[in-house]
Coordinates of C-alpha atoms in Angstrom, one line a residue:
M1 CA 113.4 87.6 109.0
I2 CA 116.6 89.7 109.4
N3 CA 116.5 93.2 107.8
Q4 CA 119.3 94.5 105.7
W5 CA 120.2 98.1 106.5
I6 CA 120.9 100.2 103.4
F7 CA 122.4 103.6 104.0
N8 CA 121.6 106.2 101.4
S9 CA 124.9 108.1 100.7
L10 CA 125.4 111.2 98.6
T11 CA 127.5 111.4 95.4
P12 CA 130.2 114.1 95.2
E13 CA 127.9 116.3 93.2
Q14 CA 125.1 115.9 95.8
K15 CA 127.5 116.8 98.6
T16 CA 128.2 120.0 96.8
D17 CA 124.5 120.8 96.6
Q18 CA 124.1 119.8 100.2
A19 CA 126.7 122.3 101.4
A20 CA 125.1 125.1 99.3
L21 CA 121.7 124.3 100.6
S22 CA 122.8 124.2 104.2
E23 CA 124.2 127.7 103.7
A24 CA 121.3 129.1 101.8
L25 CA 118.6 127.8 104.1
G26 CA 120.5 128.1 107.4
V27 CA 120.0 124.4 108.3
G28 CA 122.3 121.7 109.4
R29 CA 123.9 118.9 107.4
I30 CA 121.3 116.3 108.1
L31 CA 118.3 118.4 106.9
S32 CA 120.1 119.5 103.8
Q33 CA 121.1 115.9 103.1
L34 CA 117.4 114.8 103.4
L35 CA 116.5 117.5 100.9
V36 CA 119.1 116.4 98.3
Q37 CA 118.1 112.8 98.7
R38 CA 114.6 113.9 97.6
G39 CA 115.9 115.6 94.5
I40 CA 115.7 119.1 96.0
N41 CA 119.0 120.8 95.1
T42 CA 118.4 124.5 95.1
F43 CA 116.9 127.2 97.3
D44 CA 114.0 127.7 94.9
E45 CA 113.3 124.0 94.8
A46 CA 113.4 123.9 98.6
K47 CA 111.0 126.9 98.7
K48 CA 108.5 125.0 96.5
F49 CA 108.9 121.9 98.7
F50 CA 108.3 123.6 102.0
R51 CA 105.7 126.0 100.7
P52 CA 103.4 124.1 98.3
D53 CA 101.3 126.5 96.2
L54 CA 98.1 125.8 94.3
N55 CA 99.4 128.2 91.6
D56 CA 102.0 125.5 90.8
L57 CA 99.3 123.1 89.6
H58 CA 99.8 122.3 86.0
D59 CA 97.4 123.5 83.3
P60 CA 94.9 120.7 83.0
F61 CA 94.7 121.2 79.2
L62 CA 98.2 119.8 79.0
I63 CA 96.6 116.4 79.4
K64 CA 96.0 114.7 76.1
D65 CA 92.3 114.8 75.0
M66 CA 91.4 117.3 77.8
D67 CA 90.0 119.8 75.2
K68 CA 87.8 117.0 73.7
A69 CA 86.6 116.0 77.2
V70 CA 85.6 119.6 78.2
D71 CA 83.9 120.2 74.8
R72 CA 81.8 117.0 75.2
L73 CA 80.9 117.9 78.8
N74 CA 80.0 121.5 77.9
N75 CA 77.8 120.1 75.1
A76 CA 76.1 117.6 77.4
L77 CA 75.3 120.3 79.9
S78 CA 74.0 122.7 77.3
Q79 CA 71.7 120.0 75.8
K80 CA 70.6 118.8 79.3
E81 CA 71.8 115.3 78.5
K82 CA 71.8 112.7 81.3
I83 CA 75.3 112.1 82.6
L84 CA 76.4 109.0 84.5
I85 CA 79.4 109.3 86.8
Y86 CA 81.0 105.9 87.0
G87 CA 83.9 104.7 89.2
D88 CA 85.7 101.8 90.7
Y89 CA 84.5 100.5 94.1
D90 CA 87.8 101.2 96.0
V91 CA 88.8 104.5 97.8
D92 CA 90.2 106.1 94.7
G93 CA 87.2 105.3 92.5
T94 CA 84.6 106.3 95.1
T95 CA 86.2 109.5 96.1
A96 CA 86.6 110.4 92.4
V97 CA 82.9 109.8 91.7
A98 CA 81.9 111.8 94.8
L99 CA 84.2 114.7 93.7
V100 CA 82.9 114.9 90.1
Y101 CA 79.3 114.3 91.1
T102 CA 79.4 117.0 93.8
F103 CA 81.0 119.6 91.5
L104 CA 78.8 119.0 88.5
S105 CA 75.7 118.9 90.5
H106 CA 76.0 122.7 90.9
Y107 CA 75.5 123.0 87.1
T108 CA 73.0 120.2 86.2
N109 CA 70.2 118.1 87.7
T110 CA 70.4 115.4 85.0
L111 CA 73.2 113.6 86.8
D112 CA 73.6 110.3 88.6
F113 CA 76.4 108.0 89.7
Y114 CA 77.1 104.2 89.4
I115 CA 79.5 102.0 91.3
P116 CA 79.9 98.4 89.9
D117 CA 79.3 95.5 92.3
R118 CA 82.7 93.9 93.1
Y119 CA 81.2 90.4 93.0
N120 CA 78.7 90.5 90.2
E121 CA 80.3 92.9 87.8
G122 CA 84.0 92.9 88.8
Y123 CA 86.6 95.6 88.3
G124 CA 86.3 98.3 85.6
I125 CA 83.5 99.2 83.2
S126 CA 80.8 96.5 83.0
Y127 CA 78.2 95.6 80.3
K128 CA 75.6 95.7 83.0
A129 CA 76.4 99.4 83.7
I130 CA 76.2 100.3 80.0
D131 CA 72.8 98.5 79.7
Y132 CA 71.7 100.5 82.8
A133 CA 72.8 103.7 81.1
R134 CA 70.8 102.7 78.0
D135 CA 67.7 101.8 79.9
N136 CA 67.7 105.0 81.8
G137 CA 68.5 107.5 79.0
F138 CA 72.1 108.4 79.8
S139 CA 74.1 109.5 76.7
L140 CA 77.4 110.3 78.4
I141 CA 79.4 108.2 80.9
I142 CA 82.4 109.8 82.7
A143 CA 84.5 106.8 83.9
L144 CA 86.9 107.4 86.8
D145 CA 89.8 105.3 88.0
C146 CA 89.0 102.7 85.3
G147 CA 88.3 102.2 81.6
I148 CA 91.8 102.5 80.1
K149 CA 91.5 98.9 78.8
A150 CA 87.7 98.8 78.1
V151 CA 88.0 98.7 74.4
D152 CA 85.2 96.3 73.7
K153 CA 82.8 97.8 76.3
V154 CA 83.3 101.3 75.0
A155 CA 82.7 100.0 71.4
Y156 CA 79.5 98.4 72.7
A157 CA 78.4 101.6 74.3
Q158 CA 78.9 103.4 70.9
T159 CA 76.4 101.1 69.2
L160 CA 73.9 102.3 71.8
G161 CA 74.6 106.0 71.2
I162 CA 76.5 106.4 74.6
D163 CA 79.7 108.3 74.7
F164 CA 82.5 107.9 77.2
I165 CA 85.0 110.2 78.8
I166 CA 87.7 108.0 80.5
C167 CA 89.7 109.4 83.4
D168 CA 92.2 106.8 84.4
H169 CA 95.8 106.5 85.8
H170 CA 96.5 102.9 85.2
T171 CA 99.0 101.6 82.5
P172 CA 97.3 101.5 79.1
D173 CA 97.7 98.8 76.5
N174 CA 98.9 99.6 73.0
R175 CA 95.2 100.0 71.9
L176 CA 93.1 102.6 73.6
P177 CA 89.3 102.6 73.8
A178 CA 87.6 104.6 71.1
A179 CA 86.1 107.0 73.7
T180 CA 85.4 110.7 73.1
A181 CA 88.3 111.4 75.3
V182 CA 90.9 109.3 77.2
L183 CA 92.5 111.2 80.0
D184 CA 95.5 109.3 81.3
S185 CA 99.0 110.8 81.6
K186 CA 100.6 107.4 81.3
R187 CA 99.5 107.4 77.6
D188 CA 102.7 107.3 75.4
D189 CA 101.4 110.3 73.4
C190 CA 100.6 112.4 76.5
T191 CA 103.2 115.0 77.5
Y192 CA 101.6 116.1 80.7
P193 CA 104.4 117.0 83.1
Y194 CA 103.3 114.8 86.0
K195 CA 102.6 111.1 85.5
H196 CA 101.5 109.9 89.0
L197 CA 98.0 111.4 89.6
S198 CA 95.5 109.2 91.4
G199 CA 92.2 108.4 89.6
C200 CA 90.5 111.0 91.7
G201 CA 93.3 113.4 90.8
V202 CA 92.5 112.9 87.1
G203 CA 88.9 113.6 87.9
F204 CA 89.9 116.7 89.7
K205 CA 91.9 117.9 86.7
L206 CA 88.9 117.4 84.5
M207 CA 86.8 119.6 86.8
Q208 CA 89.7 122.1 86.9
A209 CA 89.7 122.3 83.1
F210 CA 85.9 122.5 83.0
A211 CA 86.0 125.4 85.6
Q212 CA 88.8 127.1 83.7
D213 CA 86.9 126.9 80.4
N214 CA 83.7 128.2 81.9
G215 CA 85.2 131.1 84.0
I216 CA 84.4 129.3 87.3
D217 CA 86.6 130.5 90.2
F218 CA 89.1 127.9 91.3
A219 CA 88.0 128.6 94.9
Q220 CA 84.9 126.5 94.0
L221 CA 87.1 123.5 93.6
K222 CA 89.2 123.9 96.8
P223 CA 86.6 122.3 99.2
L224 CA 86.9 119.1 97.2
L225 CA 90.6 118.6 97.8
D226 CA 89.9 116.6 101.0
L227 CA 88.6 113.8 98.7
V228 CA 91.8 114.1 96.5
A229 CA 94.0 113.8 99.6
V230 CA 92.1 110.7 100.7
S231 CA 92.6 109.1 97.3
I232 CA 96.3 110.0 97.0
A233 CA 97.0 108.5 100.4
S234 CA 94.9 105.3 100.0
D235 CA 96.0 104.5 96.5
I236 CA 99.7 104.7 97.5
V237 CA 100.7 107.0 94.6
P238 CA 103.8 109.2 95.0
I239 CA 103.4 112.3 97.1
T240 CA 105.7 114.3 94.9
G241 CA 105.3 117.2 92.5
E242 CA 101.6 118.0 91.8
N243 CA 100.4 115.3 94.2
R244 CA 102.3 116.9 97.0
V245 CA 100.5 120.2 96.4
L246 CA 97.1 118.4 96.2
A247 CA 97.8 116.3 99.3
Y248 CA 99.0 119.3 101.3
Y249 CA 95.9 121.4 100.6
G250 CA 93.7 118.3 100.8
L251 CA 94.9 117.6 104.3
K252 CA 94.4 121.2 105.2
Q253 CA 90.8 120.9 104.0
L254 CA 90.4 117.6 105.8
N255 CA 91.5 119.1 109.1
E256 CA 89.6 122.4 108.8
K257 CA 86.3 121.6 107.1
P258 CA 85.9 118.2 105.5
C259 CA 82.8 117.2 103.7
A260 CA 80.0 115.8 105.9
G261 CA 80.7 112.2 104.8
L262 CA 84.4 112.3 105.6
Q263 CA 83.6 114.0 108.9
G264 CA 81.3 111.1 109.7
I265 CA 84.1 108.6 109.0
I266 CA 86.6 110.7 111.0
D267 CA 84.1 110.6 113.9
V268 CA 83.7 106.8 113.9
C269 CA 87.5 106.5 113.7
K270 CA 87.8 108.6 116.9
L271 CA 90.1 111.0 115.1
S272 CA 88.1 114.2 115.7
N273 CA 90.4 115.9 118.1
K274 CA 93.7 115.4 116.4
E275 CA 95.5 116.8 113.4
L276 CA 95.0 114.2 110.6
T277 CA 98.0 112.9 108.7
I278 CA 98.5 110.7 105.6
S279 CA 99.0 107.8 108.0
D280 CA 95.6 108.4 109.5
I281 CA 94.1 108.1 106.0
V282 CA 96.1 105.0 105.1
F283 CA 95.4 103.1 108.3
K284 CA 92.0 104.3 109.5
I285 CA 89.9 106.4 107.0
G286 CA 90.8 104.6 103.8
P287 CA 90.2 101.0 105.1
R288 CA 86.7 102.0 106.3
I289 CA 85.9 103.4 102.9
N290 CA 87.3 100.3 101.2
A291 CA 85.4 98.0 103.6
S292 CA 82.0 99.1 102.1
G293 CA 83.0 98.0 98.6
R294 CA 84.7 94.8 100.0
M295 CA 81.8 93.7 102.3
H296 CA 78.7 95.3 100.8
S297 CA 78.6 98.0 98.2
G298 CA 80.8 100.9 97.1
Y299 CA 77.7 102.8 96.1
E300 CA 77.0 103.3 99.8
V301 CA 80.3 105.2 100.2
V302 CA 79.4 107.6 97.5
E303 CA 76.0 108.1 99.0
L304 CA 77.8 109.0 102.2
L305 CA 80.4 111.3 100.6
V306 CA 77.9 113.4 98.7
S307 CA 75.3 113.6 101.5
R308 CA 74.7 116.7 103.6
D309 CA 72.0 115.1 105.8
P310 CA 73.6 114.8 109.3
E311 CA 71.3 111.9 110.4
F312 CA 72.0 110.0 107.2
V313 CA 75.8 110.6 107.6
R314 CA 75.7 109.3 111.2
E315 CA 73.8 106.1 110.2
K316 CA 75.9 105.4 107.1
S317 CA 79.2 106.1 108.8
S318 CA 78.3 103.7 111.6
A319 CA 77.3 101.0 109.1
I320 CA 80.5 101.4 107.2
N321 CA 82.4 101.1 110.5
D322 CA 80.6 97.8 111.2
Y323 CA 81.6 96.6 107.7
N324 CA 85.2 97.3 108.6
D325 CA 84.9 95.3 111.8
E326 CA 83.5 92.4 109.8
R327 CA 86.2 92.8 107.2
R328 CA 88.9 92.5 109.8
D329 CA 87.5 89.2 111.1
I330 CA 87.4 87.7 107.7
D331 CA 90.8 89.2 106.8
K332 CA 92.4 87.5 109.8
R333 CA 90.7 84.1 109.2
T334 CA 91.6 84.2 105.5
T335 CA 95.2 85.2 106.2
D336 CA 95.6 82.3 108.7
E337 CA 94.2 79.9 106.1
A338 CA 96.5 81.2 103.4
K339 CA 99.6 80.8 105.6
S340 CA 98.6 77.2 106.4
Q341 CA 98.3 76.6 102.6
I342 CA 101.7 78.1 102.0
D343 CA 103.4 76.1 104.8
S344 CA 101.9 72.8 103.5
Q345 CA 102.1 73.3 99.7
I346 CA 104.9 75.6 98.8
D347 CA 108.6 75.0 99.1
L348 CA 109.6 78.6 99.9
N349 CA 113.3 77.8 99.8
N350 CA 113.0 77.0 96.1
R351 CA 110.4 79.5 95.0
H352 CA 110.7 83.2 94.1
S353 CA 107.0 83.9 94.2
I354 CA 103.8 82.8 95.9
V355 CA 100.6 82.0 94.1
I356 CA 97.7 80.5 96.2
Y357 CA 94.1 79.8 95.4
N358 CA 91.0 78.9 97.4
A359 CA 87.6 79.1 95.7
E360 CA 85.9 79.9 99.0
W361 CA 87.8 83.0 99.9
S362 CA 86.0 86.4 99.7
K363 CA 87.0 88.3 96.6
G364 CA 86.9 91.5 98.6
I365 CA 89.6 90.4 101.0
V366 CA 92.3 88.8 98.7
G367 CA 94.1 92.1 98.1
I368 CA 94.6 92.7 101.8
V369 CA 95.7 89.1 102.3
A370 CA 98.2 89.4 99.4
S371 CA 99.7 92.5 101.0
R372 CA 100.1 90.7 104.4
L373 CA 101.7 87.6 102.8
C374 CA 104.0 89.7 100.7
E375 CA 105.2 91.6 103.7
E376 CA 105.7 88.4 105.8
Y377 CA 107.3 86.1 103.2
Y378 CA 108.9 88.9 101.1
K379 CA 108.1 87.4 97.7
P380 CA 105.8 88.7 94.9
T381 CA 102.4 87.3 95.9
V382 CA 99.2 86.5 94.1
V383 CA 96.1 85.5 96.1
L384 CA 93.2 84.0 94.0
T385 CA 89.6 83.0 94.6
K386 CA 86.6 82.1 92.4
A387 CA 84.0 84.6 91.3
N388 CA 81.4 84.4 88.5
G389 CA 82.9 81.3 87.1
F390 CA 86.5 82.7 86.8
V391 CA 89.6 82.6 89.0
S392 CA 90.4 86.1 90.0
G393 CA 92.3 88.0 92.6
S394 CA 95.0 90.4 93.6
A395 CA 98.8 90.6 93.4
R396 CA 101.3 92.5 95.5
S397 CA 105.1 93.0 95.0
V398 CA 108.2 93.6 97.0
P399 CA 110.1 96.9 96.6
G400 CA 112.0 97.2 93.4
F401 CA 110.2 94.4 91.4
D402 CA 107.8 95.3 88.6
L403 CA 104.8 93.0 89.3
Y404 CA 102.8 94.5 86.4
S405 CA 105.5 93.3 83.9
A406 CA 105.4 89.8 85.5
I407 CA 101.7 89.5 85.0
D408 CA 101.8 91.1 81.5
S409 CA 104.2 88.3 80.5
C410 CA 101.3 85.9 81.1
R411 CA 98.7 87.9 79.3
D412 CA 97.8 85.1 76.9
L413 CA 96.7 83.0 79.9
L414 CA 94.5 85.8 81.3
E415 CA 91.0 87.1 80.7
N416 CA 91.8 90.5 82.1
F417 CA 94.4 92.2 84.2
G418 CA 95.4 95.7 85.2
G419 CA 97.3 97.7 87.9
H420 CA 100.6 99.2 88.8
T421 CA 104.2 98.2 89.5
Y422 CA 103.4 97.0 93.0
A423 CA 99.7 96.1 92.9
A424 CA 97.5 94.5 90.3
G425 CA 94.4 92.5 89.7
L426 CA 93.9 89.6 87.3
T427 CA 91.2 87.2 86.1
L428 CA 91.7 83.8 84.3
T429 CA 90.0 80.5 83.7
E430 CA 90.6 77.6 86.1
E431 CA 92.2 75.5 83.4
N432 CA 94.9 78.1 82.9
L433 CA 95.7 78.4 86.6
D434 CA 98.6 75.8 86.7
A435 CA 100.2 77.3 83.6
F436 CA 99.9 80.8 85.1
V437 CA 101.6 79.6 88.4
Q438 CA 104.5 78.1 86.4
R439 CA 104.9 81.0 84.0
F440 CA 104.6 83.7 86.7
E441 CA 107.3 81.9 88.8
Q442 CA 109.6 81.6 85.8
F443 CA 109.4 85.3 85.0
V444 CA 110.0 86.3 88.7
A445 CA 112.9 83.8 89.0
E446 CA 114.5 85.2 85.9
N447 CA 114.0 88.9 86.6
I448 CA 114.1 89.5 90.4
Q449 CA 117.3 90.4 92.1
T450 CA 118.5 88.4 95.1
E451 CA 118.5 91.5 97.3
Q452 CA 114.9 92.2 96.4
L453 CA 114.0 88.9 98.2
T454 CA 115.5 90.2 101.5
P455 CA 113.7 92.9 103.5
Q456 CA 115.6 96.1 103.5
I457 CA 115.4 99.2 105.6
E458 CA 116.7 102.3 103.8
I459 CA 118.3 104.7 106.2
D460 CA 118.6 108.3 105.3
A461 CA 121.2 109.4 107.7
E462 CA 123.3 108.5 110.8
I463 CA 122.6 110.9 113.6
T464 CA 123.5 111.4 117.3
F465 CA 121.0 112.3 119.9
S466 CA 122.7 115.7 120.3
E467 CA 121.4 116.6 116.8
L468 CA 117.8 115.9 117.7
T469 CA 117.0 119.4 118.8
P470 CA 113.6 121.1 118.9
K471 CA 114.6 123.2 115.8
F472 CA 115.6 120.1 113.9
F473 CA 112.2 118.5 114.7
R474 CA 110.3 121.6 113.8
I475 CA 111.8 121.7 110.4
L476 CA 111.5 118.0 109.9
K477 CA 107.8 118.2 110.4
Q478 CA 107.6 120.6 107.4
F479 CA 108.8 117.7 105.2
S480 CA 105.2 116.3 105.4
P481 CA 103.0 115.1 103.9
F482 CA 104.9 111.9 103.8
G483 CA 104.4 109.1 101.4
P484 CA 105.9 107.3 98.4
G485 CA 108.7 109.5 96.9
N486 CA 108.9 111.4 100.2
M487 CA 108.8 108.7 102.9
K488 CA 109.3 109.7 106.5
P489 CA 113.0 109.9 107.1
V490 CA 114.7 106.9 108.8
F491 CA 117.6 107.6 111.0
C492 CA 120.3 105.4 112.6
T493 CA 122.0 106.1 115.9
R494 CA 124.9 103.9 117.0
R495 CA 125.8 102.6 120.4
V496 CA 122.8 103.6 122.5
F497 CA 122.2 102.4 126.1
D498 CA 119.3 101.9 128.4
Y499 CA 118.9 104.9 130.7
E500 CA 119.0 103.9 134.4
G501 CA 117.1 100.7 133.8
N502 CA 113.9 102.5 132.8
S503 CA 113.3 100.6 129.5
R504 CA 110.9 97.8 129.9
P505 CA 108.6 95.3 128.1
V506 CA 105.0 96.4 127.6
G507 CA 101.9 95.1 126.0
R508 CA 99.4 92.3 126.8
G509 CA 102.0 89.7 126.1
Q510 CA 105.0 91.9 127.0
E511 CA 106.0 91.7 123.4
H512 CA 106.9 95.4 122.9
L513 CA 109.6 97.6 124.4
K514 CA 109.1 101.0 125.9
L515 CA 112.5 102.6 125.7
E516 CA 114.5 105.4 127.5
L517 CA 117.8 105.6 125.7
V518 CA 121.0 107.7 125.8
D519 CA 124.1 107.9 123.7
A520 CA 127.6 109.3 124.2
S521 CA 126.9 112.6 122.4
C522 CA 124.9 114.3 125.1
E523 CA 122.7 113.9 128.2
N524 CA 119.5 113.9 126.3
V525 CA 117.2 111.0 127.2
M526 CA 115.2 109.8 124.2
N527 CA 111.9 108.0 124.6
G528 CA 110.9 105.3 122.1
I529 CA 108.7 102.4 121.3
A530 CA 109.8 99.1 119.7
F531 CA 106.9 96.9 118.6
R532 CA 107.5 93.1 118.8
M533 CA 111.1 93.5 119.8
S534 CA 111.1 92.5 123.5
D535 CA 113.9 90.0 122.7
F536 CA 116.2 93.0 123.1
N537 CA 115.2 93.6 126.7
E538 CA 117.9 91.3 128.0
P539 CA 120.9 93.0 126.2
L540 CA 119.4 96.3 127.2
K541 CA 119.5 95.3 130.9
A542 CA 123.0 93.9 130.5
L543 CA 124.0 97.5 129.3
N544 CA 125.1 96.2 125.9
P545 CA 125.3 98.9 123.3
L546 CA 122.7 98.7 120.5
D547 CA 122.4 100.3 117.1
I548 CA 118.8 101.5 116.3
C549 CA 117.1 102.7 113.2
Y550 CA 113.9 104.7 113.6
T551 CA 111.5 107.4 112.5
I552 CA 110.7 110.4 114.7
E553 CA 107.1 111.0 115.8
E554 CA 105.4 113.7 117.8
N555 CA 104.0 112.4 121.1
N556 CA 101.3 114.5 122.8
F557 CA 100.6 113.7 126.4
N558 CA 98.9 115.8 129.1
G559 CA 99.5 118.9 126.9
N560 CA 103.2 118.3 126.5
T561 CA 104.7 117.6 123.0
T562 CA 107.9 115.6 122.8
M563 CA 109.8 113.6 120.3
Q564 CA 109.3 109.9 120.3
L565 CA 111.5 107.3 118.4
M566 CA 109.4 104.7 116.5
I567 CA 112.0 101.9 116.3
R568 CA 112.1 100.1 113.0
D569 CA 114.9 97.7 113.9
I570 CA 117.6 97.0 116.5
K571 CA 121.0 95.3 116.2
L572 CA 123.8 94.6 118.7
S573 CA 126.5 97.1 118.2
E574 CA 129.8 95.8 116.7
E575 CA 132.8 96.2 118.9
K576 CA 134.9 99.3 118.3

């Protein structure tokens, strides 16, 4: 599929801000352009961006119902009530439970945690968990990363004398559960300044408010920021504003002194001797945490994350790594089956969406498969299987299209649904499946823009190799942590050439290109890697000029640190 290159240009007003920033900061045009593109227009804003400060975290009591939540928690602790910390089985939910459980365990011994079984209980708060709380004498449940739609279940808990504090970040319905407190900045009546916290982030804000109300030094919370960073990266929430501060210091904690459980996962990932980044969490740490909930039990992850026993940590980390290997095998097989079904049953030329169903697929894998299919076919995608008598699964979207609204338009056909703009889960009866497929496709067809069905690469700036100086790269690295809202900058360089025939295909099947490139601006030779682009080896050897777009990575080899271009796309240069 051919990518469309979209160049991000500045408005006249932004160009004025760019010039002022360049002068105030003493940086070149490209760096100031990158800042303005990220909404950073003044020296003070740039200072906050480059120097995140924990003092800039918002007052947690600005979250609607926070005062009620802290009062109820204080009362439970003073009365020695049994408190159950409840969370979803994914990375965000399990890190949130580990964080709240770890912090509160310093102040009470009447505490336990509960993670629902993905297959028997499903997403969110379950009746089984409420019955467990009743049978074991829990009078308060703190629900993390779920609960915003649990109207009936919270009402059921009330009949049993069990209160709820809900800490969620998903989009609420018009009717909220009648919990003691509902903490969710996406509530229409919540004026909290930042709307994009992770579920673990909301749990952290509850603990921050509890500490603030009880005179507990904030320093007691800082060691828990590694869990917040893992949740932010894995749940793909924007790394802007308050999340940038939390992610920055969370990465610092993760690199300097992570909790024993995270260190165990870092060890099995073979990441112990490198500086960890958001990408390491997204592609290595997060998938292993998720694998436990997908293949076995999310409860095991929390056991790992709260443990201080070195032997237990080693054994549990190894087991979770094995789950991830098993998950990858099932993931590949399911993806291949899904692609075969698409090729044989769906006319992609006349469809704007993909909805596929196989009752035999693992419920724990369908979200990953939906992501892969969405990336390959570039259409909003829903992958469904059967669990507990219902059809259920996951949906993923292309950039710019609101998947949640598309699913919401079919709510009368659904038993349950929830999620975000780009990722959601849903459950329905099998008799409603055909109607859902038709209605979902109709909504997508009527609302998606043609350009949203074509893969696009947004390019921040055109640049020459002469501008890729050590100083430029040193400052560019300070733009991290990278993620949604502050993606790693993508650059374009025109008319580059192979350097002395040194570029060559690499990889087991010779499908990748290892590049040594030059342009006309200077004599700098830039090294790069282009995955699955060996088709361009022939024009390279023929000395045809190429246009490339890329991100810049740090390459460490034999003690030497150099810039390496990670090629996103290549095109033949147009004649000039």
